[in-house]
Amino acid sequence: MPFRVRYTGLISKYMDLLPISDDARVIGLGEGNTPLIRLTRIPRELGRDVDIYVKYEGLNPTGSFKDRGMTVAVTKAVDEGAKAIICASTGNTSASAAAYAARAGTTCFVLIPDGKIALGKLAQAVMHGARVIQIRGNFDDGMRLVKEVAEQSPVTIVNSINPYRLQGQKTAAFEIIEELGRAPDYHCLPVGNAGNITAHWIGYSEWAGGGDGPLTGACNFCDGRCRFASAIVDKRPRMVGYQAAGSAPFMRGGPVDDPETVATAIRIGHPQSWDQAHAVQRESDGWFDEVTDDEILAAQRMLANHEGVFCEPASAASLAGALRDIESGRIPGGSTVVCTLTGHGLKDPDTAIAQSGGAVETVDAELGAVRQAITAHL
Ligand code: AN7
């Protein structure tokens, strides 16, 4: 299908569906348009008749879904004359904010929990020139401090409490509809602050027309020839949010003061979108559940090993939970399921290497030794 314009990012593609004025200077890096990959080996091994797709958000420019929200939030901040942006972060928000601020030529401050962010994310924030402030505390402490600082200083918060973030992130739902020609039956996501599950629900709901009838023909990208333009979507998915067991305020019914999990991205005890997430759960007839660190790491390995898709631990929470719910029948046979893989596996090389066991074998640089190493596995 011939494209009218080169893909330059989600703002230009979905301009009509985003709160961006035509003359705004777009701060973009080609984000969005991520692959929706249909799993093959994992469903076969499960022996269940369920179509599982993963939305590989790790292929965004800075390696996570945050870029969808950040392009809109930073474009708006610059448009409104902001001098600097600020965020608290478990890592991915800081990497994304730093990159978009660099692109905009704006100062970026990031507050991160001391020693608890994955190595790749810290490298990104530093390389993009953010002012990195490590606090002796966790994400929730950082978020509280960011709100307090922003009351007194001319800085724009780009955490997901900034509504433009969710506007950008809702476009992932549009892309899924575009690919499938419909909404999935179940959409599974890892939940930290619950901004992303809320944003997806906004996207699906807008597409379904919120009672005014479904939207069609809104694609700005291909002259209305793609499936997106003709998709009539009146059904929304049931939204399912999975938390890490040591960091699961939605399962405990209230904030958790000392969240702990190997999935540092979702090591969040005081979710910022608490009420919105409960509304999503009610309106979509979905649910929350928790997965253990062992289940998270097993799903991460399985996905990398059986399907060729490498995501970070937090992202694997969506698949870990979905697999359990498919096996138990809570997600019934015949369903179409989408799991969002929120971040790339390369973000957290330490956790990957730590669980790689005997995968690396050292031998002498001579033919006999190499042949022996190979023969053992043939
Ligand atoms: C890979 O970067 O909160 O439920 O500060 O990085 O919308 O919070 C990261 C969150 C899931 C949870 N997966 O999304 C941050 C931050 C990954 C993430 C989440 C995050 P929300």
Short mmCIF file of C-alpha atoms and ligand atoms in Angstrom, two decimals:
data_model
loop_
_atom_site.label_atom_id
_atom_site.label_comp_id
_atom_site.label_asym_id
_atom_site.label_seq_id
_atom_site.Cartn_x
_atom_site.Cartn_y
_atom_site.Cartn_z
CA MET A 1 0.00 0.00 0.00
CA PRO A 2 1.62 3.31 -1.02
CA PHE A 3 2.00 5.76 1.83
CA ARG A 4 1.18 9.39 1.30
CA VAL A 5 3.89 10.53 3.66
CA ARG A 6 6.99 9.10 5.29
CA TYR A 7 6.24 7.85 8.81
CA THR A 8 7.64 10.48 11.18
CA GLY A 9 5.90 9.59 14.40
CA LEU A 10 2.54 9.27 16.06
CA ILE A 11 1.75 12.99 16.28
CA SER A 12 1.73 13.43 12.52
CA LYS A 13 -0.18 10.19 12.02
CA TYR A 14 -2.89 10.83 14.63
CA MET A 15 -2.85 14.65 14.65
CA ASP A 16 -6.65 14.87 14.39
CA LEU A 17 -7.06 12.71 17.48
CA LEU A 18 -4.49 14.51 19.66
CA PRO A 19 -4.64 17.88 21.44
CA ILE A 20 -1.83 19.40 19.35
CA SER A 21 -2.26 22.61 17.39
CA ASP A 22 -1.38 22.55 13.67
CA ASP A 23 1.41 25.12 14.06
CA ALA A 24 3.12 23.50 17.05
CA ARG A 25 6.76 22.49 16.62
CA VAL A 26 6.56 18.72 16.90
CA ILE A 27 9.23 17.15 19.14
CA GLY A 28 9.35 13.64 17.76
CA LEU A 29 11.71 10.74 17.12
CA GLY A 30 9.57 8.47 14.93
CA GLU A 31 7.89 6.83 17.94
CA GLY A 32 4.92 4.47 17.65
CA ASN A 33 4.18 2.10 14.76
CA THR A 34 5.54 -0.81 16.83
CA PRO A 35 5.07 -4.43 15.72
CA LEU A 36 2.16 -6.55 16.92
CA ILE A 37 3.72 -10.01 16.90
CA ARG A 38 1.59 -13.15 16.92
CA LEU A 39 3.10 -15.78 19.20
CA THR A 40 3.43 -19.23 17.67
CA ARG A 41 5.42 -21.65 19.83
CA ILE A 42 4.11 -20.58 23.25
CA PRO A 43 0.38 -21.06 22.44
CA ARG A 44 1.15 -24.44 20.81
CA GLU A 45 2.97 -25.58 23.95
CA LEU A 46 0.11 -24.33 26.10
CA GLY A 47 -2.29 -26.46 24.09
CA ARG A 48 -5.01 -23.82 24.27
CA ASP A 49 -6.87 -22.39 21.31
CA VAL A 50 -6.02 -18.77 22.09
CA ASP A 51 -4.52 -16.17 19.77
CA ILE A 52 -1.80 -14.30 21.70
CA TYR A 53 -0.21 -11.18 20.27
CA VAL A 54 2.52 -9.10 21.88
CA LYS A 55 2.72 -5.38 21.20
CA TYR A 56 6.48 -4.83 21.24
CA GLU A 57 6.76 -1.35 22.70
CA GLY A 58 10.45 -1.92 23.39
CA LEU A 59 11.00 -0.93 19.76
CA ASN A 60 10.18 2.71 20.41
CA PRO A 61 13.12 5.15 20.02
CA THR A 62 14.26 4.99 23.65
CA GLY A 63 13.16 1.41 24.12
CA SER A 64 9.83 1.82 25.93
CA PHE A 65 6.19 2.87 25.55
CA LYS A 66 6.99 6.11 27.39
CA ASP A 67 8.00 7.72 24.09
CA ARG A 68 4.36 7.75 22.93
CA GLY A 69 3.42 9.95 25.86
CA MET A 70 6.64 11.94 25.90
CA THR A 71 6.39 13.20 22.32
CA VAL A 72 3.00 14.75 23.13
CA ALA A 73 3.97 16.01 26.62
CA VAL A 74 7.22 17.62 25.46
CA THR A 75 5.66 19.06 22.30
CA LYS A 76 3.00 20.70 24.50
CA ALA A 77 5.52 21.84 27.12
CA VAL A 78 7.66 23.55 24.46
CA ASP A 79 4.55 25.01 22.78
CA GLU A 80 3.50 26.50 26.11
CA GLY A 81 6.96 28.01 26.68
CA ALA A 82 8.30 25.69 29.39
CA LYS A 83 11.92 26.33 30.39
CA ALA A 84 12.52 22.89 31.84
CA ILE A 85 10.83 19.55 32.37
CA ILE A 86 11.06 17.27 35.39
CA CYS A 87 10.02 13.74 36.33
CA ALA A 88 10.45 11.07 38.95
CA SER A 89 11.18 7.72 37.44
CA THR A 90 11.91 4.05 37.88
CA GLY A 91 14.02 4.51 34.74
CA ASN A 92 12.09 4.48 31.50
CA THR A 93 10.33 7.80 31.97
CA SER A 94 13.68 9.43 32.73
CA ALA A 95 15.30 7.91 29.63
CA SER A 96 12.46 9.10 27.44
CA ALA A 97 12.15 12.57 29.00
CA ALA A 98 15.91 13.05 28.64
CA ALA A 99 15.85 12.14 24.95
CA TYR A 100 12.88 14.34 24.04
CA ALA A 101 14.30 17.23 26.06
CA ALA A 102 17.57 16.87 24.15
CA ARG A 103 15.64 16.94 20.89
CA ALA A 104 13.78 20.07 22.03
CA GLY A 105 16.85 21.81 23.48
CA THR A 106 15.20 21.98 26.89
CA THR A 107 16.61 21.30 30.34
CA CYS A 108 15.51 18.02 31.91
CA PHE A 109 15.67 17.04 35.59
CA VAL A 110 15.10 13.45 36.63
CA LEU A 111 14.73 12.05 40.15
CA ILE A 112 15.58 8.37 40.38
CA PRO A 113 15.69 5.91 43.27
CA ASP A 114 19.27 5.41 44.40
CA GLY A 115 20.71 2.19 42.95
CA LYS A 116 17.35 0.80 41.87
CA ILE A 117 17.19 1.59 38.19
CA ALA A 118 18.35 -0.70 35.41
CA LEU A 119 21.74 0.11 33.95
CA GLY A 120 20.61 0.86 30.39
CA LYS A 121 18.08 3.43 31.58
CA LEU A 122 20.65 5.31 33.65
CA ALA A 123 23.04 5.30 30.68
CA GLN A 124 20.33 6.86 28.53
CA ALA A 125 19.49 9.66 30.95
CA VAL A 126 23.17 10.51 31.30
CA MET A 127 23.93 10.39 27.58
CA HIS A 128 20.96 12.59 26.71
CA GLY A 129 22.25 15.22 29.11
CA ALA A 130 19.59 15.13 31.81
CA ARG A 131 20.42 16.47 35.27
CA VAL A 132 20.18 13.19 37.16
CA ILE A 133 19.32 13.45 40.85
CA GLN A 134 19.47 10.18 42.75
CA ILE A 135 17.41 10.28 45.92
CA ARG A 136 17.85 8.10 48.97
CA GLY A 137 14.33 6.80 48.62
CA ASN A 138 12.05 5.04 46.17
CA PHE A 139 9.93 6.16 43.19
CA ASP A 140 7.03 7.20 45.41
CA ASP A 141 9.31 9.53 47.41
CA GLY A 142 10.57 10.96 44.13
CA MET A 143 7.07 11.56 42.82
CA ARG A 144 6.08 13.40 45.98
CA LEU A 145 9.19 15.59 45.76
CA VAL A 146 8.65 16.36 42.08
CA LYS A 147 5.12 17.60 42.81
CA GLU A 148 6.42 19.78 45.66
CA VAL A 149 9.30 21.22 43.61
CA ALA A 150 7.03 21.99 40.65
CA GLU A 151 4.80 24.12 42.88
CA GLN A 152 7.69 26.48 43.53
CA SER A 153 9.83 26.30 40.39
CA PRO A 154 9.16 26.90 36.67
CA VAL A 155 9.36 23.26 35.62
CA THR A 156 6.76 21.16 33.80
CA ILE A 157 6.08 17.68 35.20
CA VAL A 158 6.17 15.01 32.49
CA ASN A 159 5.13 12.04 34.62
CA SER A 160 1.84 10.44 33.61
CA ILE A 161 -0.07 12.83 35.90
CA ASN A 162 0.52 15.17 32.94
CA PRO A 163 -2.63 14.44 30.89
CA TYR A 164 -0.78 14.83 27.57
CA ARG A 165 1.19 11.69 28.40
CA LEU A 166 -1.95 9.55 28.39
CA GLN A 167 -3.13 11.23 25.18
CA GLY A 168 0.02 10.06 23.42
CA GLN A 169 -0.09 6.59 24.95
CA LYS A 170 -3.69 5.99 23.84
CA THR A 171 -2.38 5.67 20.27
CA ALA A 172 -1.12 2.14 21.02
CA ALA A 173 -4.79 1.06 21.12
CA PHE A 174 -5.36 2.70 17.73
CA GLU A 175 -2.46 0.77 16.21
CA ILE A 176 -3.79 -2.53 17.57
CA ILE A 177 -7.22 -1.86 16.04
CA GLU A 178 -5.49 -0.96 12.80
CA GLU A 179 -3.61 -4.28 12.74
CA LEU A 180 -6.43 -6.56 13.89
CA GLY A 181 -9.28 -4.71 12.21
CA ARG A 182 -11.03 -4.91 15.61
CA ALA A 183 -10.26 -4.65 19.31
CA PRO A 184 -8.89 -7.77 21.05
CA ASP A 185 -11.06 -9.62 23.58
CA TYR A 186 -8.49 -9.16 26.36
CA HIS A 187 -5.71 -6.62 26.71
CA CYS A 188 -3.09 -7.44 29.37
CA LEU A 189 -0.60 -4.92 30.74
CA PRO A 190 1.92 -4.62 33.55
CA VAL A 191 0.75 -2.02 36.06
CA GLY A 192 2.86 0.43 38.06
CA ASN A 193 1.30 3.88 38.23
CA ALA A 194 -1.54 2.55 36.02
CA GLY A 195 -1.16 5.38 33.52
CA ASN A 196 -0.71 3.06 30.57
CA ILE A 197 -3.73 0.85 31.25
CA THR A 198 -5.78 4.05 31.61
CA ALA A 199 -4.38 5.44 28.34
CA HIS A 200 -5.20 2.27 26.42
CA TRP A 201 -8.75 2.37 27.70
CA ILE A 202 -9.06 5.99 26.54
CA GLY A 203 -7.86 4.89 23.09
CA TYR A 204 -10.24 1.95 22.79
CA SER A 205 -13.12 4.02 24.12
CA GLU A 206 -12.53 6.89 21.71
CA TRP A 207 -12.41 4.46 18.86
CA ALA A 208 -15.62 2.81 19.96
CA GLY A 209 -17.17 6.28 19.89
CA GLY A 210 -18.19 6.50 23.54
CA GLY A 211 -21.88 6.14 22.67
CA ASP A 212 -21.78 8.47 19.67
CA GLY A 213 -21.07 5.59 17.32
CA PRO A 214 -17.74 4.34 16.14
CA LEU A 215 -15.10 6.55 14.60
CA THR A 216 -13.86 5.74 11.12
CA GLY A 217 -11.54 7.25 8.57
CA ALA A 218 -9.34 9.11 11.01
CA CYS A 219 -6.00 7.89 9.69
CA ASN A 220 -3.94 10.84 8.52
CA PHE A 221 -1.28 8.66 7.09
CA CYS A 222 -2.37 6.69 4.07
CA ASP A 223 -5.29 8.61 2.54
CA GLY A 224 -7.73 6.34 4.34
CA ARG A 225 -6.73 3.14 2.61
CA CYS A 226 -5.50 1.19 5.62
CA ARG A 227 -7.65 -1.16 7.72
CA PHE A 228 -7.67 1.42 10.47
CA ALA A 229 -9.71 3.79 8.34
CA SER A 230 -12.42 1.23 7.76
CA ALA A 231 -12.39 -0.55 11.11
CA ILE A 232 -15.75 -0.27 12.81
CA VAL A 233 -15.07 -0.99 16.42
CA ASP A 234 -17.99 -1.04 18.76
CA LYS A 235 -16.56 -3.59 21.16
CA ARG A 236 -13.84 -2.79 23.68
CA PRO A 237 -11.52 -5.33 25.32
CA ARG A 238 -11.58 -6.47 28.92
CA MET A 239 -8.52 -4.80 30.46
CA VAL A 240 -6.32 -6.92 32.71
CA GLY A 241 -3.55 -5.39 34.84
CA TYR A 242 -0.79 -7.47 36.41
CA GLN A 243 1.38 -6.26 39.28
CA ALA A 244 4.54 -7.71 40.78
CA ALA A 245 3.57 -9.53 43.98
CA GLY A 246 5.94 -7.50 46.17
CA SER A 247 4.61 -4.29 44.72
CA ALA A 248 0.89 -4.82 44.26
CA PRO A 249 -1.16 -1.99 45.81
CA PHE A 250 -4.15 -2.79 43.57
CA MET A 251 -4.28 -6.27 45.09
CA ARG A 252 -3.78 -5.00 48.65
CA GLY A 253 -6.53 -2.42 48.31
CA GLY A 254 -4.24 0.48 49.23
CA PRO A 255 -0.73 1.91 49.00
CA VAL A 256 2.30 -0.27 49.70
CA ASP A 257 5.09 1.58 51.52
CA ASP A 258 8.07 -0.64 50.75
CA PRO A 259 7.50 -2.10 47.29
CA GLU A 260 10.08 -4.66 46.20
CA THR A 261 10.47 -6.62 42.96
CA VAL A 262 13.09 -7.67 40.43
CA ALA A 263 10.95 -5.76 37.91
CA THR A 264 12.31 -2.38 39.04
CA ALA A 265 10.24 -0.51 36.42
CA ILE A 266 7.07 -1.33 38.36
CA ARG A 267 8.52 -1.00 41.86
CA ILE A 268 5.77 1.49 42.71
CA GLY A 269 3.67 1.43 45.87
CA HIS A 270 1.58 4.61 45.49
CA PRO A 271 0.09 4.50 41.96
CA GLN A 272 -0.72 7.94 40.54
CA SER A 273 -3.71 6.77 38.45
CA TRP A 274 -5.43 4.89 41.28
CA ASP A 275 -9.01 6.04 40.64
CA GLN A 276 -8.70 5.91 36.85
CA ALA A 277 -7.42 2.34 36.96
CA HIS A 278 -10.37 1.23 39.08
CA ALA A 279 -12.72 2.90 36.62
CA VAL A 280 -11.02 1.02 33.76
CA GLN A 281 -11.42 -2.25 35.62
CA ARG A 282 -15.13 -1.61 36.25
CA GLU A 283 -16.01 -0.23 32.83
CA SER A 284 -14.16 -2.93 30.93
CA ASP A 285 -15.23 -5.76 33.27
CA GLY A 286 -11.54 -6.58 33.66
CA TRP A 287 -9.41 -7.44 36.69
CA PHE A 288 -6.09 -6.98 38.47
CA ASP A 289 -3.85 -9.80 39.56
CA GLU A 290 -0.32 -10.30 40.79
CA VAL A 291 2.60 -12.40 39.54
CA THR A 292 5.68 -13.44 41.47
CA ASP A 293 9.21 -12.44 40.49
CA ASP A 294 9.88 -16.07 39.51
CA GLU A 295 6.87 -16.10 37.19
CA ILE A 296 7.98 -12.78 35.68
CA LEU A 297 11.50 -14.02 34.97
CA ALA A 298 10.24 -17.35 33.61
CA ALA A 299 7.92 -15.54 31.17
CA GLN A 300 10.74 -13.18 30.14
CA ARG A 301 13.03 -16.13 29.40
CA MET A 302 10.32 -18.07 27.58
CA LEU A 303 9.52 -15.17 25.32
CA ALA A 304 13.16 -14.54 24.48
CA ASN A 305 13.92 -18.22 24.10
CA HIS A 306 10.85 -19.52 22.29
CA GLU A 307 9.70 -16.51 20.30
CA GLY A 308 12.78 -14.33 19.74
CA VAL A 309 11.31 -11.37 21.60
CA PHE A 310 13.40 -9.80 24.38
CA CYS A 311 11.55 -7.59 26.84
CA GLU A 312 12.48 -6.27 30.24
CA PRO A 313 11.23 -8.02 33.40
CA ALA A 314 8.34 -5.62 34.12
CA SER A 315 7.00 -6.14 30.62
CA ALA A 316 6.96 -9.91 31.04
CA ALA A 317 4.45 -9.52 33.89
CA SER A 318 1.74 -9.11 31.24
CA LEU A 319 2.54 -12.42 29.57
CA ALA A 320 3.17 -14.24 32.87
CA GLY A 321 -0.30 -13.28 34.08
CA ALA A 322 -2.00 -13.93 30.76
CA LEU A 323 -0.52 -17.44 30.50
CA ARG A 324 -1.78 -18.29 33.97
CA ASP A 325 -5.25 -16.95 33.21
CA ILE A 326 -5.38 -18.81 29.89
CA GLU A 327 -4.38 -22.05 31.58
CA SER A 328 -7.00 -21.63 34.29
CA GLY A 329 -9.69 -20.79 31.72
CA ARG A 330 -10.34 -17.33 33.16
CA ILE A 331 -9.37 -16.17 29.67
CA PRO A 332 -11.42 -18.66 27.66
CA GLY A 333 -10.51 -20.62 24.53
CA GLY A 334 -11.20 -18.83 21.26
CA SER A 335 -10.09 -15.46 22.68
CA THR A 336 -7.80 -12.93 21.03
CA VAL A 337 -5.37 -11.59 23.63
CA VAL A 338 -2.90 -8.72 23.34
CA CYS A 339 -0.08 -8.41 25.88
CA THR A 340 1.82 -5.14 25.95
CA LEU A 341 5.58 -5.57 26.22
CA THR A 342 6.33 -2.16 27.65
CA GLY A 343 10.15 -2.07 27.46
CA HIS A 344 13.12 -3.65 25.70
CA GLY A 345 15.16 -6.41 27.32
CA LEU A 346 18.41 -4.52 26.71
CA LYS A 347 17.33 -1.97 29.30
CA ASP A 348 18.31 -4.36 32.07
CA PRO A 349 21.31 -6.47 31.02
CA ASP A 350 22.26 -7.24 34.64
CA THR A 351 19.03 -9.12 35.35
CA ALA A 352 19.31 -11.00 32.06
CA ILE A 353 22.89 -12.10 32.66
CA ALA A 354 22.20 -13.01 36.28
CA GLN A 355 19.67 -15.63 35.18
CA SER A 356 21.55 -16.93 32.15
CA GLY A 357 23.07 -19.84 34.10
CA GLY A 358 25.50 -21.90 32.05
CA ALA A 359 24.65 -20.31 28.70
CA VAL A 360 28.18 -19.05 28.17
CA GLU A 361 30.92 -21.64 27.76
CA THR A 362 34.61 -20.74 27.37
CA VAL A 363 36.87 -23.03 25.32
CA ASP A 364 40.34 -22.88 23.77
CA ALA A 365 40.58 -21.20 20.35
CA GLU A 366 41.14 -24.44 18.49
CA LEU A 367 38.97 -26.63 16.24
CA GLY A 368 38.72 -29.69 18.48
CA ALA A 369 37.40 -27.73 21.43
CA VAL A 370 34.86 -25.80 19.34
CA ARG A 371 33.66 -29.00 17.59
CA GLN A 372 33.22 -30.68 20.93
CA ALA A 373 31.21 -27.74 22.26
CA ILE A 374 28.92 -27.90 19.21
CA THR A 375 28.53 -31.67 19.05
CA ALA A 376 27.23 -31.75 22.59
CA HIS A 377 24.17 -29.80 21.41
CA LEU A 378 23.44 -31.36 18.02
C1 AN7 B 1 8.74 -1.21 31.35
O1 AN7 B 1 9.65 5.01 34.22
O2 AN7 B 1 6.79 4.53 36.07
O3 AN7 B 1 1.38 1.51 34.93
O4 AN7 B 1 9.03 6.00 36.03
O5 AN7 B 1 8.82 1.27 32.68
O6 AN7 B 1 1.78 3.32 33.26
O7 AN7 B 1 3.14 3.19 35.36
C2 AN7 B 1 7.68 3.07 34.45
C3 AN7 B 1 6.58 2.26 34.31
C4 AN7 B 1 5.42 -0.94 32.88
C5 AN7 B 1 4.21 0.65 34.28
N1 AN7 B 1 6.48 -1.38 32.20
O8 AN7 B 1 3.42 1.55 33.54
C6 AN7 B 1 8.87 5.15 35.16
C7 AN7 B 1 7.69 4.25 35.29
C8 AN7 B 1 7.61 -0.65 32.13
C9 AN7 B 1 7.69 0.58 32.78
C10 AN7 B 1 5.44 0.26 33.54
C11 AN7 B 1 6.58 1.03 33.54
P1 AN7 B 1 2.36 2.46 34.29
#
